[in-house]
């Protein structure tokens, strides 16, 4: 048991009760702190860059509800827009002009998207995009990368990242072999492995899906030429290239990784930020592909709450805030200061450390590095990460409770917050 100086009495009471009501006491596994150990923190409220727990402790929050809070939690303009939208009802189950507005913003922003469909989570978006890849190409097999996480649908739970990696569940029970028989895997950043899969499965691969910057195995950027290589390989083999930008969309740049790195996939999935903190997912791409989706085409996909006015409202306001000039320069500057500061402190305090940041996304491993893929990430010092995580909590800094996650900053994080975080990191790393 990891000791803690934090007063977490109420968190302990509430979490103990939760464990009797919900599996593991949580609505999503990674929140249970299983991989870092110790008492999960029960949140009471969030605002801007901060979270407060039920015992009154305040934290600088670098999880940001796993990405959506890029403008800061509970941004006043988002809250105001939601209050106004609430007056007109919470869900219509009918066409609503707000869907047009958000769809237009997404289409204008994301290079690959000419037409988009809204759903309610990143998992749904990835499930639908896989079905669409297969419907459009008439092929069944798909390539994913070890450590990448595309939600919890059966066919993706093969060497997945995020909570699956955290819990060491290489493949989840309950997933029939038939569901994953057509899911091929390769190490991230390994073009040769992908080439071999195409040669071993001629004419059978519908496409390649990836996190273009991995966040679910820890933060792992693509090596130079990797994304371009995948673009060429998929074109050469008549397969589709799909960027899962659920995490990176509107975070790495307003147009996502595909805008920043100049590689345009055929299809893209989105989520998190486009919902501004409410449940949303989306998938989109070339019109000729998207026209296959019912009721325009025959590929079926549906959802009761898809495109609901509240989620659309929060998404619209969030993207309006993000498209202000200077947004991504600010995120890049403060996040680089944080990541580079952590690396320098690790060095000064005698710890092997590697990592970095791109725009408002960062990661840190206790390892010599560099970390090119999931195998490398798993070799980092997970024990030391757990102790570091707990120490940072005690110093009022809330990091993702797993080495196999990325960190997120927001427009609400200030230079002072970064300074405080680095002071905490120095104190904790000196004590590890
Ligand atoms: P959701 O179904 O959780 O909305 O999205 C699934 C998903 C798909 N693709 C990518 C790249 C993702 O990062 C995610 C979800 N990310 C995790 C955090 N790594 C969500 C947190 C959680 O599972 O509690």
XYZ file of C-alpha atoms and ligand atoms in Angstrom:
456
model
C 0.000 0.000 0.000
C 1.453 3.366 -0.995
C 1.291 5.779 1.946
C -0.055 9.224 1.333
C -0.033 12.452 3.305
C -3.146 13.587 1.478
C -6.337 13.701 3.531
C -8.539 11.381 1.460
C -11.081 10.239 4.046
C -14.153 11.168 2.025
C -12.637 9.759 -1.195
C -12.054 6.473 0.629
C -15.613 6.340 1.972
C -17.217 7.149 -1.366
C -14.927 4.822 -3.344
C -15.528 1.952 -0.879
C -19.273 2.376 -1.361
C -18.833 2.655 -5.127
C -17.057 -0.696 -5.243
C -20.203 -2.353 -3.893
C -22.329 -0.757 -6.605
C -20.176 -0.717 -9.753
C -17.447 -3.114 -10.961
C -14.189 -1.766 -9.538
C -16.133 1.239 -8.236
C -15.767 3.105 -11.519
C -17.476 3.775 -14.828
C -14.207 3.300 -16.720
C -11.274 1.086 -15.586
C -8.360 3.519 -15.785
C -10.015 5.735 -13.136
C -9.547 3.030 -10.478
C -5.792 3.758 -10.113
C -5.094 -0.005 -10.427
C -1.783 0.473 -12.164
C -0.467 3.238 -9.889
C -1.962 1.853 -6.682
C -3.387 3.780 -3.780
C -6.661 5.558 -3.215
C -8.413 6.904 -6.303
C -9.368 10.539 -5.887
C -13.095 11.252 -5.983
C -13.644 14.583 -7.716
C -16.143 17.110 -6.401
C -15.792 19.836 -9.042
C -13.533 21.156 -11.783
C -12.821 24.647 -13.131
C -10.191 25.829 -15.611
C -6.921 23.967 -15.015
C -8.014 22.737 -11.585
C -9.896 19.917 -9.896
C -11.051 19.713 -6.276
C -11.680 16.401 -4.558
C -14.384 15.614 -2.010
C -11.866 16.225 0.816
C -11.217 19.739 -0.442
C -7.760 19.063 -1.921
C -6.988 21.101 -5.047
C -5.005 19.751 -7.985
C -3.535 21.107 -11.179
C -5.234 18.728 -13.595
C -3.298 17.274 -16.574
C -5.949 14.694 -17.507
C -8.653 17.197 -18.432
C -11.295 14.448 -18.457
C -8.988 12.603 -20.929
C -8.782 15.410 -23.422
C -12.092 17.289 -23.821
C -11.216 20.090 -21.355
C -8.731 21.743 -23.736
C -10.232 25.207 -23.125
C -10.166 24.567 -19.376
C -12.851 22.764 -17.407
C -16.324 24.339 -17.279
C -15.383 27.239 -19.530
C -17.868 30.058 -18.751
C -18.809 30.501 -22.419
C -19.484 26.766 -22.834
C -21.557 26.685 -19.642
C -23.539 29.761 -20.729
C -24.238 28.268 -24.160
C -25.397 25.034 -22.518
C -27.761 26.874 -20.165
C -29.363 28.551 -23.191
C -29.590 25.272 -25.107
C -31.142 23.511 -22.099
C -34.138 25.853 -22.254
C -35.035 24.247 -25.600
C -34.771 20.653 -24.350
C -32.024 18.064 -23.949
C -32.600 15.761 -26.906
C -34.790 15.846 -30.006
C -34.221 12.560 -31.801
C -34.874 14.592 -34.918
C -32.742 16.712 -37.261
C -31.454 19.824 -35.534
C -29.656 22.773 -37.119
C -26.899 22.591 -34.519
C -25.736 19.371 -36.188
C -25.249 21.304 -39.432
C -23.226 23.945 -37.600
C -20.826 21.514 -35.931
C -20.609 19.355 -39.062
C -19.606 22.393 -41.118
C -16.939 23.362 -38.567
C -15.484 19.840 -38.564
C -15.517 19.641 -42.373
C -13.842 23.065 -42.643
C -11.176 22.088 -40.089
C -10.175 18.490 -40.874
C -8.472 17.965 -44.277
C -9.772 14.402 -44.850
C -13.389 15.114 -43.918
C -15.863 16.059 -46.650
C -18.844 14.507 -44.849
C -19.285 13.486 -41.199
C -21.567 11.373 -38.990
C -21.953 12.112 -35.254
C -22.136 9.319 -32.677
C -21.801 9.281 -28.878
C -18.271 8.099 -28.149
C -14.906 7.405 -29.691
C -15.621 3.686 -29.401
C -18.750 4.047 -31.504
C -16.866 6.142 -34.058
C -14.142 3.504 -34.400
C -16.640 0.636 -34.575
C -18.515 2.420 -37.358
C -15.397 3.391 -39.274
C -14.201 -0.229 -39.250
C -17.544 -1.377 -40.647
C -17.306 1.369 -43.283
C -13.747 0.365 -44.269
C -14.984 -3.175 -44.846
C -18.160 -2.079 -46.636
C -16.309 0.256 -48.998
C -13.455 -2.113 -49.914
C -15.341 -5.408 -49.686
C -12.346 -6.699 -47.710
C -12.356 -7.956 -44.092
C -8.881 -7.692 -42.586
C -7.639 -4.566 -40.826
C -4.241 -3.591 -39.429
C -3.909 -1.897 -36.045
C -0.792 -1.204 -34.002
C 0.283 -2.700 -30.668
C -0.522 -0.323 -27.856
C -2.993 1.707 -29.877
C -6.472 1.922 -28.396
C -9.546 2.492 -30.541
C -12.231 2.024 -27.897
C -13.517 -1.203 -26.430
C -15.282 -2.828 -29.420
C -14.410 -6.518 -29.758
C -12.368 -6.327 -32.942
C -10.002 -3.732 -31.496
C -9.231 -5.526 -28.228
C -6.064 -7.029 -29.599
C -2.841 -5.745 -28.018
C -4.759 -2.570 -27.222
C -3.444 0.332 -25.196
C -4.946 2.586 -22.511
C -6.896 0.702 -19.854
C -6.301 -2.658 -21.545
C -2.536 -2.131 -21.365
C -2.851 -0.683 -17.895
C -4.626 -3.790 -16.680
C -2.342 -6.101 -18.661
C -5.300 -7.562 -20.563
C -3.638 -8.500 -23.852
C -7.027 -9.739 -25.053
C -10.210 -9.412 -23.034
C -12.284 -12.491 -22.111
C -15.641 -12.480 -23.858
C -14.132 -11.482 -27.196
C -14.784 -14.382 -29.596
C -11.877 -15.474 -31.784
C -14.038 -14.731 -34.794
C -14.177 -11.074 -33.786
C -10.421 -10.609 -33.823
C -9.470 -13.165 -36.486
C -9.367 -10.376 -39.060
C -7.450 -7.917 -36.889
C -3.748 -7.926 -37.770
C -1.234 -6.107 -35.582
C 2.182 -4.548 -36.125
C 4.550 -2.574 -33.897
C 4.036 1.198 -34.164
C 6.685 2.994 -36.255
C 7.539 -0.251 -38.088
C 6.792 0.172 -41.797
C 8.516 -3.107 -42.709
C 6.082 -5.053 -40.520
C 3.124 -3.382 -42.250
C 4.612 -4.069 -45.672
C 4.988 -7.747 -44.728
C 1.349 -7.959 -43.609
C 0.199 -6.560 -46.957
C 2.390 -9.074 -48.811
C 1.112 -11.976 -46.674
C -2.521 -10.952 -47.154
C -2.723 -9.768 -50.787
C -6.029 -8.099 -51.654
C -7.542 -8.923 -48.240
C -6.734 -5.873 -46.122
C -9.459 -3.215 -45.966
C -7.183 -0.709 -44.324
C -4.876 0.495 -41.575
C -6.152 2.316 -38.497
C -3.841 4.100 -36.072
C -3.459 6.832 -33.542
C -1.225 9.082 -35.681
C 0.401 10.246 -32.455
C -0.040 7.473 -29.890
C -1.509 8.541 -26.564
C -2.668 5.159 -25.278
C 0.715 3.543 -24.764
C 2.041 6.690 -23.201
C 2.976 9.525 -25.593
C 4.677 8.089 -28.713
C 5.023 10.352 -31.784
C 5.449 8.859 -35.291
C 9.035 8.526 -36.535
C 9.890 10.678 -39.560
C 8.393 9.123 -42.666
C 6.129 6.674 -40.849
C 2.814 8.375 -41.646
C 3.887 9.124 -45.225
C 4.980 5.504 -45.595
C 1.577 4.258 -44.461
C -0.123 6.636 -46.889
C 1.920 5.192 -49.780
C 1.517 1.557 -48.691
C -2.267 1.781 -48.351
C -2.593 3.551 -51.719
C -0.377 0.924 -53.349
C -2.544 -1.919 -52.007
C -5.969 -0.332 -52.590
C -6.527 -0.123 -48.834
C -7.827 2.765 -46.737
C -5.776 4.816 -44.281
C -7.720 5.765 -41.142
C -6.473 8.225 -38.506
C -8.083 7.718 -35.136
C -7.931 11.335 -33.967
C -10.341 10.901 -31.075
C -7.545 12.150 -28.797
C -5.419 14.235 -31.197
C -8.224 15.891 -33.175
C -8.353 19.665 -32.462
C -5.574 19.104 -29.879
C -2.427 18.803 -31.984
C -3.698 21.508 -34.318
C -7.136 22.820 -35.246
C -7.053 20.307 -38.137
C -5.424 17.573 -36.053
C -2.296 15.540 -36.827
C -3.281 15.334 -40.482
C -3.058 19.118 -40.795
C 0.128 19.466 -38.717
C 1.998 16.617 -40.445
C 0.460 17.171 -43.892
C -0.701 13.564 -44.392
C -4.361 13.161 -45.383
C -6.006 9.822 -44.516
C -9.155 8.507 -46.210
C -11.206 8.457 -43.015
C -10.887 10.024 -39.572
C -12.507 9.364 -36.214
C -13.031 12.129 -33.689
C -14.407 12.465 -30.152
C -13.576 14.137 -26.836
C -12.874 17.802 -27.754
C -15.681 18.048 -30.357
C -18.142 17.328 -27.552
C -16.684 19.971 -25.229
C -17.092 17.592 -22.304
C -20.399 16.031 -23.352
C -20.652 12.587 -24.992
C -19.823 12.854 -28.691
C -17.886 10.916 -31.294
C -17.735 11.308 -35.052
C -16.367 9.662 -38.161
C -15.892 11.252 -41.541
C -13.956 11.259 -44.756
C -14.236 11.381 -48.515
C -17.831 11.878 -49.720
C -17.703 8.809 -51.985
C -16.987 6.678 -48.900
C -19.353 8.409 -46.481
C -22.252 8.136 -48.957
C -22.265 4.417 -48.119
C -23.580 5.174 -44.615
C -27.333 4.634 -44.059
C -29.686 6.049 -44.955
C -27.742 7.498 -47.913
C -26.223 4.075 -48.476
C -26.595 0.603 -47.107
C -23.996 0.480 -44.309
C -26.063 0.615 -41.146
C -25.142 2.676 -38.062
C -27.511 4.513 -35.706
C -27.798 6.139 -32.256
C -30.599 7.513 -30.078
C -28.658 10.474 -28.741
C -26.359 11.035 -31.711
C -26.134 14.728 -32.613
C -28.106 15.830 -29.547
C -28.398 19.607 -29.123
C -26.477 19.823 -25.838
C -23.415 17.964 -27.100
C -23.533 19.902 -30.371
C -23.719 23.181 -28.429
C -20.741 22.341 -26.207
C -18.747 21.198 -29.236
C -19.550 24.289 -31.310
C -18.571 26.675 -28.510
C -15.368 24.735 -27.798
C -14.241 24.826 -31.431
C -15.116 28.530 -31.638
C -12.812 29.132 -28.678
C -10.053 26.970 -30.193
C -10.005 28.660 -33.561
C -8.998 31.955 -31.964
C -5.521 33.014 -33.167
C -2.629 31.968 -30.903
C -4.371 28.941 -29.367
C -1.959 26.259 -30.510
C 1.126 28.419 -30.143
C 0.165 28.945 -26.484
C -0.490 25.251 -25.877
C 2.777 24.315 -27.578
C 4.803 26.818 -25.549
C 3.529 25.932 -22.085
C 3.513 22.189 -22.750
C 7.077 22.231 -24.104
C 8.120 24.087 -20.947
C 6.489 21.372 -18.851
C 7.884 18.400 -20.794
C 11.395 19.810 -21.153
C 11.365 20.841 -17.493
C 10.478 17.294 -16.421
C 13.308 15.879 -18.556
C 15.822 18.336 -17.096
C 14.729 17.593 -13.528
C 14.929 13.834 -14.102
C 18.489 14.302 -15.327
C 19.424 16.545 -12.380
C 17.974 14.085 -9.868
C 19.648 11.054 -11.449
C 16.681 9.364 -13.105
C 16.576 7.979 -16.644
C 13.815 9.917 -18.332
C 12.517 10.463 -21.862
C 9.434 11.972 -23.443
C 8.267 15.196 -24.988
C 5.256 17.091 -26.229
C 3.441 18.223 -29.345
C 1.008 21.096 -28.893
C -1.172 20.357 -25.828
C -0.225 16.682 -25.505
C 2.785 15.336 -23.609
C 4.300 12.227 -22.101
C 7.125 11.130 -19.839
C 8.704 7.694 -19.297
C 11.228 6.648 -16.646
C 13.470 5.121 -19.296
C 16.639 5.993 -21.218
C 14.522 6.007 -24.384
C 13.723 6.882 -27.020
C 10.382 5.083 -26.872
C 9.357 4.160 -30.418
C 6.598 1.652 -29.671
C 4.591 -0.209 -27.056
C 7.369 -2.760 -26.353
C 9.729 0.089 -25.489
C 7.070 1.717 -23.320
C 6.528 -1.481 -21.351
C 10.250 -1.590 -20.505
C 10.077 1.757 -18.705
C 10.167 1.747 -14.902
C 6.458 1.326 -14.110
C 7.072 1.010 -10.380
C 8.910 4.317 -10.303
C 6.093 5.900 -12.336
C 3.575 4.736 -9.714
C 5.579 6.307 -6.892
C 6.034 9.469 -8.950
C 2.295 9.644 -9.648
C 1.438 9.335 -5.949
C 4.068 11.882 -4.959
C 2.740 14.382 -7.496
C -0.794 13.875 -6.147
C 0.488 14.719 -2.679
C 1.967 17.896 -4.154
C -1.339 18.878 -5.748
C -0.692 17.694 -9.291
C -3.102 15.244 -10.936
C -1.416 13.199 -13.695
C -3.015 10.362 -15.650
C -3.076 7.324 -13.302
C -1.233 5.092 -15.752
C 2.068 5.118 -17.612
C 0.112 4.059 -20.689
C -1.683 7.360 -21.077
C -0.739 10.809 -22.377
C -0.933 14.095 -20.484
C -3.000 17.076 -21.560
C -2.684 20.811 -20.975
C -5.344 23.443 -21.624
C -5.688 27.121 -22.441
C -6.435 27.607 -18.739
C -3.011 26.326 -17.583
C -0.763 29.279 -16.757
C 3.017 29.643 -16.598
C 2.582 29.738 -12.832
C 0.842 26.346 -12.945
C 3.741 24.965 -14.979
C 6.256 26.393 -12.503
C 4.367 24.836 -9.579
C 4.225 21.499 -11.409
C 7.966 21.548 -12.060
C 8.669 22.436 -8.409
C 6.552 19.440 -7.406
C 8.349 17.223 -9.911
C 11.717 18.280 -8.488
C 10.612 17.532 -4.915
C 9.153 14.146 -5.850
C 11.942 12.998 -8.163
C 14.496 13.957 -5.504
C 12.686 11.661 -3.085
C 12.219 8.668 -5.433
P -14.332 6.616 -25.898
O -15.226 5.457 -26.283
O -13.665 6.402 -24.544
O -15.039 7.976 -26.006
O -13.168 6.711 -26.997
C -12.368 5.587 -27.249
C -11.046 6.051 -27.812
C -10.806 5.873 -29.161
N -9.648 6.288 -29.723
C -8.691 6.899 -28.981
C -7.425 7.337 -29.642
C -8.880 7.109 -27.595
O -7.903 7.703 -26.866
C -10.078 6.682 -26.997
C -10.342 6.841 -25.513
N -9.239 7.290 -24.730
C -9.221 6.860 -23.360
C -8.004 7.503 -22.696
N -6.813 6.994 -23.183
C -10.476 7.196 -22.627
C -10.361 7.128 -21.127
C -11.085 5.937 -20.587
O -11.109 4.876 -21.255
O -11.619 6.074 -19.464
